[in-house]
Short mmCIF file of C-alpha atoms and ligand atoms in Angstrom, two decimals:
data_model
loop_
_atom_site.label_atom_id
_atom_site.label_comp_id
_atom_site.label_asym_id
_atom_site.label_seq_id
_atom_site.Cartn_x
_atom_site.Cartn_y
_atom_site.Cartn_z
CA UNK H 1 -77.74 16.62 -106.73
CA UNK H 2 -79.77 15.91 -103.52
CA UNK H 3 -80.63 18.31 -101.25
CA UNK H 4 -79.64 18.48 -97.48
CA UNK H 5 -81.13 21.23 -96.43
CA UNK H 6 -85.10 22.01 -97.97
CA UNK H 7 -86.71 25.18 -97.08
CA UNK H 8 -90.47 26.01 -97.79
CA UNK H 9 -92.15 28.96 -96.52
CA UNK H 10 -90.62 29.13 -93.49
CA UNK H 11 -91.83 32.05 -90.85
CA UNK H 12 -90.19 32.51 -87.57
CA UNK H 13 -91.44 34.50 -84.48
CA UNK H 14 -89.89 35.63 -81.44
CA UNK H 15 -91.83 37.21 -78.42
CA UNK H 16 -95.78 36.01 -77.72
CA UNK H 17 -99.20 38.13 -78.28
CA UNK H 18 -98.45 41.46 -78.23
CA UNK H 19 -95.03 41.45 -78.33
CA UNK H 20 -94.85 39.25 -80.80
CA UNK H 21 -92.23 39.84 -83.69
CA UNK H 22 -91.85 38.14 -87.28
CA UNK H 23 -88.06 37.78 -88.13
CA UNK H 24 -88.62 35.35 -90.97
CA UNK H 25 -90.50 35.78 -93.73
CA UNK H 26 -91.56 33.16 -95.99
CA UNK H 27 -88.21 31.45 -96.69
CA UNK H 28 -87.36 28.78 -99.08
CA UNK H 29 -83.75 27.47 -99.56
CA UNK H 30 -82.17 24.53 -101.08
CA UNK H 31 -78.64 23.32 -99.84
CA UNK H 32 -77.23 20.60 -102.32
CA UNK H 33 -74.77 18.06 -100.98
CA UNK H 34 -70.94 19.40 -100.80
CA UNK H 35 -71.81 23.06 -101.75
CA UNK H 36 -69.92 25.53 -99.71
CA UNK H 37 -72.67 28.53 -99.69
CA UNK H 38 -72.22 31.99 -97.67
CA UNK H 39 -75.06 33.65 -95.68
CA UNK H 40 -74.83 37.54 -96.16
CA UNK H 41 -76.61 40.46 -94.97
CA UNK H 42 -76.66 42.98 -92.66
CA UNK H 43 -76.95 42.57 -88.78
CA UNK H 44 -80.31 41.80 -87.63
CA UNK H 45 -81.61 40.47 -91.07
CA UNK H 46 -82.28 36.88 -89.18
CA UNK H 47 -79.10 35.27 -90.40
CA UNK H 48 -78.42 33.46 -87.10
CA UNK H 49 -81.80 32.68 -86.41
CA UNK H 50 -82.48 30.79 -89.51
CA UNK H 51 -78.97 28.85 -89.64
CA UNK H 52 -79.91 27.73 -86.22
CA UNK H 53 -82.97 26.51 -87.48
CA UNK H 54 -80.89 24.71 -90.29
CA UNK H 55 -79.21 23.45 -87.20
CA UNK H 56 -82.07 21.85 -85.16
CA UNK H 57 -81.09 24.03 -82.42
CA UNK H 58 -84.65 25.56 -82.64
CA UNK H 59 -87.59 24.44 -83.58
CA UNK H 60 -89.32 25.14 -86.65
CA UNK H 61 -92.93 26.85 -86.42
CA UNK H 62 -94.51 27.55 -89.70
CA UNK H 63 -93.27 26.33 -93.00
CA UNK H 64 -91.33 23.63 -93.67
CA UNK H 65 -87.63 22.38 -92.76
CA UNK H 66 -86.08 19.44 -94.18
CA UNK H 67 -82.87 18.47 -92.76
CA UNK H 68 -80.93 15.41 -93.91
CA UNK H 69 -84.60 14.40 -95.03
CA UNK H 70 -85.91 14.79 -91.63
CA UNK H 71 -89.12 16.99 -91.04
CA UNK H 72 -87.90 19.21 -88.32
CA UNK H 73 -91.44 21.08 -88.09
CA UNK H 74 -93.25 18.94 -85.20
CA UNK H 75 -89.69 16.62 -84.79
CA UNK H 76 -89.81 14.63 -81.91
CA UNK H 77 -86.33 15.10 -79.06
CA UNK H 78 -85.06 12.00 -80.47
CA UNK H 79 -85.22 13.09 -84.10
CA UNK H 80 -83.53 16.37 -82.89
CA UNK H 81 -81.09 14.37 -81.80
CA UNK H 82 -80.29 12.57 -84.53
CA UNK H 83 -80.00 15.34 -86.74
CA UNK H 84 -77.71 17.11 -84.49
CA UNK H 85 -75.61 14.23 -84.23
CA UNK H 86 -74.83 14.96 -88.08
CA UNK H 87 -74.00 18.80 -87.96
CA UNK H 88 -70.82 20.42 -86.73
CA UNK H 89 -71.05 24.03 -85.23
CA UNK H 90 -68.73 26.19 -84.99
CA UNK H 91 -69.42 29.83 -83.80
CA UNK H 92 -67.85 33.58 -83.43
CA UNK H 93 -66.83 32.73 -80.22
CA UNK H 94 -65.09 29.59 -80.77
CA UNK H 95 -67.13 28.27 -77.35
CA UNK H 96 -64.08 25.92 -76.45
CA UNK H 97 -63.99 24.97 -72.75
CA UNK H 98 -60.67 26.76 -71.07
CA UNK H 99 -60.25 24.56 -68.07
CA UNK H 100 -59.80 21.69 -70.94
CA UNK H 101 -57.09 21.56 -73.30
CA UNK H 102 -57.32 21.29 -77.16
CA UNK H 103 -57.48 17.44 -77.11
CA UNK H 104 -60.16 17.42 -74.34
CA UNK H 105 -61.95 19.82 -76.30
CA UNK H 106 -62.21 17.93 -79.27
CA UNK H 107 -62.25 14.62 -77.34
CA UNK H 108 -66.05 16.02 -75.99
CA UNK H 109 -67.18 15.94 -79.35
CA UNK H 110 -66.65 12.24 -79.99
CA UNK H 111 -68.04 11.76 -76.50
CA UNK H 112 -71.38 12.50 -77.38
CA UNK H 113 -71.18 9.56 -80.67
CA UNK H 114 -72.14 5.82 -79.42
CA UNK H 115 -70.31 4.71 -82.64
CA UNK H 116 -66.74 5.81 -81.10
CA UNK H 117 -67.35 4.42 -78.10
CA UNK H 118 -65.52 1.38 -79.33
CA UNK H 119 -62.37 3.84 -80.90
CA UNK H 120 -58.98 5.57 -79.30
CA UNK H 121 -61.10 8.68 -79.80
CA UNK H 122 -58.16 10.13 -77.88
CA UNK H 123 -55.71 9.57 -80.77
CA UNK H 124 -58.89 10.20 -82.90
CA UNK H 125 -58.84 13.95 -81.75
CA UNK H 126 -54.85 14.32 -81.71
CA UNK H 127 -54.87 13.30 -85.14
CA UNK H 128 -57.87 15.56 -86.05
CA UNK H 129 -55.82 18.39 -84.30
CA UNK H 130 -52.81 17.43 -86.41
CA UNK H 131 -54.54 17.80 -89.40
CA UNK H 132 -55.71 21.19 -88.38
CA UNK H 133 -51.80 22.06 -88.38
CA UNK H 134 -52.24 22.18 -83.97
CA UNK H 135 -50.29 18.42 -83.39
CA UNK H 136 -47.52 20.73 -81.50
CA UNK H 137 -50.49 22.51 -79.47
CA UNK H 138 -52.56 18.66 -78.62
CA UNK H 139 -51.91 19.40 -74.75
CA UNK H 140 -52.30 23.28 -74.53
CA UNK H 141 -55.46 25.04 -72.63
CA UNK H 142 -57.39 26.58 -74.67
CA UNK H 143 -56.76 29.67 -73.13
CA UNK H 144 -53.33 29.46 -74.37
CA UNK H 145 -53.83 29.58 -77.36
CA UNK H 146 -53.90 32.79 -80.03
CA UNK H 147 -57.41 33.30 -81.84
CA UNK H 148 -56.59 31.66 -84.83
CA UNK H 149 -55.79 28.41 -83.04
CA UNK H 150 -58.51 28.47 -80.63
CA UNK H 151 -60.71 28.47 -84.19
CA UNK H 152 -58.64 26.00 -85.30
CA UNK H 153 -59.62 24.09 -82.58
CA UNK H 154 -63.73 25.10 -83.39
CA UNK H 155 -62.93 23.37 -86.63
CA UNK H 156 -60.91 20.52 -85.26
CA UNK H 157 -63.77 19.65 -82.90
CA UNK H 158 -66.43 20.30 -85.87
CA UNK H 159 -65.24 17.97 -87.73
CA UNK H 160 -64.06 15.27 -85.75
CA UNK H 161 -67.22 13.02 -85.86
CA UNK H 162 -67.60 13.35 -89.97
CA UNK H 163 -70.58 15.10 -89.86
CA UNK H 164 -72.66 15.51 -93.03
CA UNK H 165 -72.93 19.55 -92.70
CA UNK H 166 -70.83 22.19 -91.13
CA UNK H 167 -73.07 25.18 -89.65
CA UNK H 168 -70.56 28.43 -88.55
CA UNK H 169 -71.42 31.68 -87.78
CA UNK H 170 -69.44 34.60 -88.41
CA UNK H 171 -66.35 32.13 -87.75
CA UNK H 172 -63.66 34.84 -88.88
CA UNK H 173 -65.46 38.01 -86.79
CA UNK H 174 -62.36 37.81 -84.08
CA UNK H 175 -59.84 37.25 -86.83
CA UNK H 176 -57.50 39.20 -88.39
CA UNK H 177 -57.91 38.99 -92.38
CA UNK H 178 -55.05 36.70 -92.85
CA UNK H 179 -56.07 34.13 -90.26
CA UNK H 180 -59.52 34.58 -91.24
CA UNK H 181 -59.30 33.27 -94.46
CA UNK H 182 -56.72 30.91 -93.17
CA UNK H 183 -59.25 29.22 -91.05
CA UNK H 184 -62.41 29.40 -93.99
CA UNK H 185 -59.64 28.03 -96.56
CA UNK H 186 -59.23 25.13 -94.10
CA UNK H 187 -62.49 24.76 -93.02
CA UNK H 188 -63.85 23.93 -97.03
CA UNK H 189 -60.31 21.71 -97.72
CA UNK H 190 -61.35 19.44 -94.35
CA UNK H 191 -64.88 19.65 -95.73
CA UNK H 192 -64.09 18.70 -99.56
CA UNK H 193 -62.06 15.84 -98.36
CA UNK H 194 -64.99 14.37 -96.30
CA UNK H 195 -67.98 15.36 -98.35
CA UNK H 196 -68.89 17.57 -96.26
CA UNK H 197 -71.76 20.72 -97.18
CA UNK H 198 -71.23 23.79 -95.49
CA UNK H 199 -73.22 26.70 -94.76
CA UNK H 200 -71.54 29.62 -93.35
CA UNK H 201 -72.98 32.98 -91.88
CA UNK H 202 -70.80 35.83 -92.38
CA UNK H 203 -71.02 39.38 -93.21
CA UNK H 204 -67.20 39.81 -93.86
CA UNK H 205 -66.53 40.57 -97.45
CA UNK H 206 -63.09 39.81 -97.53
CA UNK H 207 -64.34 35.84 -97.72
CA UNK H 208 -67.38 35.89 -99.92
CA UNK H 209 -65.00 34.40 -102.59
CA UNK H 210 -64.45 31.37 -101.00
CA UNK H 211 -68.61 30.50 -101.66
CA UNK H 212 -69.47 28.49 -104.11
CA UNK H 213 -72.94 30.10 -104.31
CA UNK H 214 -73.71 33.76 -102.19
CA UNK H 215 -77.22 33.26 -100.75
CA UNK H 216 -78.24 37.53 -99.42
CA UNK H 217 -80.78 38.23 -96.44
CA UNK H 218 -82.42 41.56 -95.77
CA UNK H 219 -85.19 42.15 -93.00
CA UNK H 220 -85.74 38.32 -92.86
CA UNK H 221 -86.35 37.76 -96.63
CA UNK H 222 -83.56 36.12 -98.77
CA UNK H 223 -83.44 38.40 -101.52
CA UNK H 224 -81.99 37.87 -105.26
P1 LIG Z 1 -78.40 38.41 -87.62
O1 LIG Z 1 -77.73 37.11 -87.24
O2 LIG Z 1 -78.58 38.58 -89.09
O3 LIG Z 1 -77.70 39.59 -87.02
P2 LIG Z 1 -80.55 37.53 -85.86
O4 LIG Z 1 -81.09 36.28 -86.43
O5 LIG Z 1 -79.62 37.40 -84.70
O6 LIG Z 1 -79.89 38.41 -87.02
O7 LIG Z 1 -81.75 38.45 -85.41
C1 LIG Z 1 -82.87 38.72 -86.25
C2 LIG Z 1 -83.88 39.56 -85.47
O8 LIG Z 1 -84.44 38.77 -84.42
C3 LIG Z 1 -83.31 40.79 -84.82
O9 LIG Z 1 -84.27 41.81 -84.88
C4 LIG Z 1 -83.08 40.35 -83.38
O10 LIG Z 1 -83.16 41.44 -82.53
C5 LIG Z 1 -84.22 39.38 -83.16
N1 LIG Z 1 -83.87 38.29 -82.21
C6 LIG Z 1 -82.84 37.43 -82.31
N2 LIG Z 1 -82.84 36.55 -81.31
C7 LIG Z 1 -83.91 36.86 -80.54
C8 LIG Z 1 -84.47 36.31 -79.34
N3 LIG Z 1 -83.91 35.25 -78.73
N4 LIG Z 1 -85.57 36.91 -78.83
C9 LIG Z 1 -86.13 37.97 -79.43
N5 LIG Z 1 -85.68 38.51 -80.56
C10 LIG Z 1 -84.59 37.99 -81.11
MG1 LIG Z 2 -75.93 36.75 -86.22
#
């Protein structure tokens, strides 16, 4: 299986000279295509700051990151770019745009593609929001809509633009436990269906089920 995601001896810092501050300590990781794999530990164990590395939404210092094949240590903004162009995000806090409504939301994503500049990408998203089980909700602000949906939405807008890996953290922490696993269970059917890998940062145990492989951080070490 080929990777998507290559890790070697990663270290992260935050803070400069003095107040400088390791949170990652010699990482090394491989994601294989279509794997679903959960990112546990406890809070402050550098879970978020090493899936947004996995993201390109930081830049890698020491070590090496692979991404998609792509070096991200010393990547260029254009590189960045590309990468990002291949990940979907979705976070705790669903970060949809209230003023807009579902569709727009999920519209914004396909914005950002040149290759659907040439599609409906407004029947693109309706669709997308269909298959998320929200056709009825298309025209709704996001602020009118429960938790659940507004995830729903997250994932609707994730996905949209086929990326190659899906990157959420904590997705479920607003949720109840039925909706929570509603949305995860979607989340890896959507994925499955498009060949999709997906790393996911949670440290809800009522969900650890749904991973095909467990990966377990403490005090910025993945340990066995
Ligand atoms: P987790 O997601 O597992 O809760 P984080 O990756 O958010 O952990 O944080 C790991 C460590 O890095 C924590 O000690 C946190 O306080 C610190 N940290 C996170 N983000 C920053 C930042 N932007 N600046 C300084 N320290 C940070
Ligand atoms: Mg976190």
């Amino acid at each position: 299986m080929p990777s998507v995601i290559s890790i070697h001896n990663l270290n992260h810092y935050f803070g400069k000279g003095d107040l400088q501050k390791q949170v990652l300590f010699s990482i090394n990781l491989e994601i294989y295509s279509g794997e679903i794999v959960i990112l546990t530990g406890p809070s402050g164990s550098g879970k978020t700051t090493l899936l947004s590395l996995m993201g390109g939404l930081r830049l890698a210092q020491e070590g090496s990151l692979k991404i998609l094949g792509q070096e991200m240590n010393g990547a260029n903004k254009k590189q960045l770019t590309q990468i990002r162009q291949q990940i979907g995000y979705i976070f705790q806090a669903h970060n949809l745009l209230t003023f807009l409504t579902a569709q727009q939301n999920v519209r914004m994503a396909l914005e950002l593609h040149d290759s659907y500049l040439n599609e409906n990408i407004n029947t693109v998203a309706a669709e997308m929001l269909t298959t998320v089980g929200l056709g009825n909700r298309v025209d709704y602000y996001a602020d009118h809509l429960s938790g659940g949906q507004k995830q729903r939405v997250a994932i609707a807008r994730a996905l949209v633009s086929r990326p190659s890996i899906i990157l959420a953290d904590e997705p479920t922490a607003a949720l109840d436990k039925k909706s929570g696993r509603g949305v995860v269970e979607l989340m890896e059917q959507l994925a499955k269906e498009q060949g999709c890998t997906i790393l996911l940062v949670t440290h809800d145990n009522r969900i650890l089920d749904l991973a095909d492989r467990i990966i377990y951080m403490e005090d910025g070490r993945l340990v066995d």
